[in-house]
XYZ file of C-alpha atoms in Angstrom:
251
model
C -55.768 12.053 -1.668
C -57.185 15.125 -3.084
C -54.660 18.110 -3.972
C -55.465 20.283 -1.506
C -56.258 17.752 1.110
C -52.628 17.673 1.081
C -51.245 20.653 0.767
C -53.911 20.915 4.293
C -51.843 17.904 5.605
C -48.200 18.853 5.065
C -49.892 22.028 6.992
C -50.555 24.711 4.330
C -53.232 26.527 4.126
C -56.725 26.247 2.084
C -56.731 29.051 0.559
C -55.081 28.205 -2.962
C -57.684 26.856 -4.998
C -57.413 23.966 -7.599
C -55.725 25.870 -11.076
C -53.929 27.578 -8.531
C -51.915 24.410 -7.156
C -51.806 23.781 -11.074
C -49.965 25.651 -11.412
C -47.442 26.085 -7.880
C -47.131 21.937 -9.162
C -46.357 22.909 -13.000
C -43.310 24.644 -11.798
C -41.913 22.657 -8.884
C -42.470 24.139 -6.050
C -41.201 23.336 -3.090
C -44.945 22.453 -0.111
C -42.163 20.686 2.380
C -41.122 22.597 4.234
C -37.950 24.212 3.799
C -36.941 22.885 7.730
C -37.566 19.833 7.019
C -35.654 19.841 3.776
C -32.411 19.894 5.027
C -33.122 18.246 8.380
C -34.000 14.540 5.170
C -30.952 16.138 3.024
C -28.980 16.508 6.794
C -29.520 11.850 7.763
C -29.161 11.143 4.147
C -25.567 12.429 4.795
C -25.322 11.628 8.164
C -26.214 8.501 7.584
C -23.541 8.118 4.394
C -20.735 9.288 7.405
C -21.826 6.736 8.800
C -21.529 3.789 6.419
C -18.055 5.276 6.208
C -17.219 4.927 9.346
C -18.540 1.440 10.524
C -16.697 -0.403 7.401
C -12.926 2.006 8.196
C -13.621 3.001 12.084
C -12.735 6.715 11.546
C -14.166 9.195 9.469
C -10.992 11.315 8.037
C -12.162 10.573 3.596
C -10.337 11.208 0.765
C -10.368 15.115 0.566
C -12.415 16.667 -1.974
C -15.134 13.971 -2.001
C -18.966 15.546 -1.298
C -18.956 13.253 1.844
C -15.248 15.320 2.670
C -16.975 18.682 1.938
C -19.970 17.739 3.533
C -17.846 17.423 7.105
C -15.622 20.495 6.549
C -19.447 22.440 6.613
C -20.652 20.782 9.950
C -16.984 22.037 11.866
C -17.839 25.209 9.985
C -21.709 25.056 11.269
C -20.744 24.363 14.513
C -18.155 26.831 15.251
C -21.147 29.165 14.742
C -19.274 30.527 11.088
C -22.023 33.425 10.150
C -23.427 31.739 6.698
C -24.058 28.252 8.185
C -27.283 27.462 10.030
C -26.063 26.403 13.450
C -25.854 22.383 14.339
C -28.844 21.626 16.534
C -27.445 19.516 20.007
C -29.261 16.159 18.690
C -27.323 16.015 15.418
C -23.865 17.300 17.434
C -24.360 14.372 19.754
C -25.071 12.235 16.486
C -22.130 12.517 15.402
C -19.911 12.364 18.264
C -21.315 9.063 18.380
C -19.778 8.341 15.707
C -16.148 9.085 16.970
C -16.916 13.133 14.895
C -13.342 14.696 14.381
C -14.366 18.395 14.833
C -10.688 19.467 14.851
C -9.171 17.898 12.320
C -5.434 19.256 13.122
C -5.194 17.669 16.850
C -6.730 14.583 15.910
C -3.883 14.410 13.227
C -1.237 15.323 16.069
C -2.837 12.294 18.007
C -1.909 10.666 15.205
C 2.159 11.634 14.827
C 1.566 10.805 18.171
C 0.959 7.682 18.526
C 2.633 6.541 15.355
C 5.899 7.401 16.578
C 5.480 6.012 20.001
C 4.393 2.196 17.572
C 8.414 3.655 15.824
C 9.947 4.288 19.631
C 8.253 0.353 20.855
C 10.210 -0.911 17.624
C 13.987 0.280 19.047
C 13.096 -0.278 22.014
C 12.346 -3.597 21.502
C 15.885 -3.834 19.294
C 18.002 -2.458 21.762
C 16.297 -4.935 24.767
C 17.198 -7.737 22.176
C 20.561 -6.619 21.110
C 21.962 -4.305 23.186
C 22.843 -1.426 20.653
C 21.099 0.411 18.142
C 22.859 -0.816 14.931
C 19.722 -1.124 12.503
C 20.056 -2.852 9.324
C 21.342 0.250 6.898
C 18.185 1.200 5.254
C 15.815 -0.496 6.673
C 12.528 1.500 7.516
C 13.528 1.752 11.445
C 17.687 3.399 10.146
C 15.349 6.107 7.679
C 13.700 7.103 11.125
C 16.502 7.243 13.402
C 18.165 9.594 10.533
C 14.953 11.645 10.731
C 14.996 12.080 14.398
C 18.575 13.297 14.354
C 17.436 16.025 12.409
C 14.266 16.335 14.006
C 16.185 17.414 16.725
C 18.456 19.158 15.043
C 15.311 21.222 13.595
C 16.513 20.096 10.064
C 13.845 19.530 7.037
C 10.455 20.172 7.245
C 10.064 17.964 10.025
C 8.739 19.055 13.354
C 11.000 19.835 16.810
C 10.611 16.388 18.846
C 9.816 17.107 21.887
C 11.668 16.893 25.511
C 9.672 14.047 26.243
C 10.263 12.293 23.009
C 14.619 12.667 23.605
C 14.601 11.293 26.929
C 12.886 8.429 25.510
C 15.517 7.782 22.450
C 18.724 8.462 25.227
C 17.602 5.651 27.201
C 17.922 3.693 25.066
C 20.882 5.115 24.093
C 20.318 6.797 20.731
C 23.174 8.062 19.254
C 22.744 11.990 18.279
C 26.126 11.752 16.327
C 24.586 12.998 12.874
C 26.353 10.667 10.234
C 28.418 11.964 8.120
C 25.874 15.386 5.831
C 26.656 15.408 1.639
C 30.457 13.084 1.870
C 28.148 10.190 4.253
C 24.638 10.495 1.148
C 28.043 10.134 -1.667
C 29.364 7.077 0.434
C 26.127 5.308 1.337
C 25.175 6.225 -2.541
C 27.960 4.054 -3.533
C 27.667 1.601 -1.032
C 23.645 0.538 -2.087
C 25.418 0.085 -5.393
C 28.161 -1.704 -3.986
C 24.739 -3.568 -2.907
C 23.722 -4.825 -5.510
C 26.096 -5.742 -7.686
C 26.036 -7.893 -4.727
C 22.959 -9.260 -5.738
C 23.932 -9.733 -9.151
C 26.563 -11.561 -8.546
C 26.838 -12.975 -5.027
C 30.072 -11.033 -4.345
C 32.089 -7.860 -3.882
C 35.569 -8.577 -5.511
C 34.660 -5.657 -7.905
C 37.226 -6.109 -10.654
C 36.002 -3.913 -13.689
C 37.636 -0.606 -14.093
C 35.751 2.335 -13.805
C 33.781 4.414 -10.619
C 33.005 1.118 -8.179
C 36.001 -0.072 -8.637
C 38.414 2.889 -7.803
C 35.952 2.811 -5.068
C 36.345 0.038 -3.473
C 40.355 0.767 -3.552
C 39.424 3.405 -1.109
C 37.874 2.279 1.282
C 40.556 -0.589 1.968
C 42.757 2.209 1.972
C 40.662 3.733 4.339
C 39.585 1.107 6.379
C 43.971 0.616 6.772
C 44.117 4.682 7.198
C 46.843 4.582 4.255
C 47.475 7.869 3.074
C 44.713 10.560 3.715
C 42.098 8.734 2.895
C 39.893 9.589 5.844
C 39.411 6.363 8.622
C 36.401 5.128 7.928
C 34.056 5.064 10.536
C 32.834 1.097 12.491
C 29.245 1.213 10.639
C 30.325 1.562 6.907
C 32.913 -1.438 8.505
C 30.087 -3.136 9.591
C 27.625 -2.239 6.446
C 30.917 -3.975 4.695
C 31.284 -6.813 5.869
C 27.353 -7.669 6.393
C 27.817 -8.509 2.698
C 31.171 -10.453 3.282
C 34.016 -7.607 1.399
C 36.678 -8.857 0.496
C 39.398 -6.369 2.971
C 42.417 -7.929 0.882
C 42.048 -7.378 -2.506
C 41.562 -10.286 -4.706
C 43.496 -11.312 -7.587
């Protein structure tokens, strides 16, 4: 098609000479209207986001990617931040169609609530099956239970439990008593060392002089309440029994 005719069909007034058109083409003059170019670019990114949604089932992508920053801009545009061109109703409709998250903070909170509910159901199932909550030390559920105790007292960087969460945990006989603080942490460190010894040797009768040997001797003393040692609690005794700890020292 003739250059002038082409410009006419694109809505450009046919007042340019061939030489003027040639000179403008030479410097890559954008003949297509800016609004049309922006819409084309938006459609391309939207298609990319749609492909991501169809593959992953959500639109939460890795931070720092070009698509991630595009989604950030869409939220700013809908919020009416001054330097951004507002989204059209059609663009909003298209983004809603693929469950676009307009408020990531609320979305994250909802996902955290869902994760909590899943763990709670796991705990409730354990309770219904066993009649107690003495879960295996070191398991994911054990760690989750420890986190709930910290959350109730507002310890660390964990979000505080809601009244409803506390009520649900109370319903399954959840023990809020902490497992002991620094001394308990030290105890579990040594217990893990003994558990590793058991995995390596098939028994827990430590005889070689050293800190682990001394610790096992102290556990026997604590179990019978000998000397000034703090007695073992039921959980500690159960954990030692789980790895076949010999309460009567063998020669």
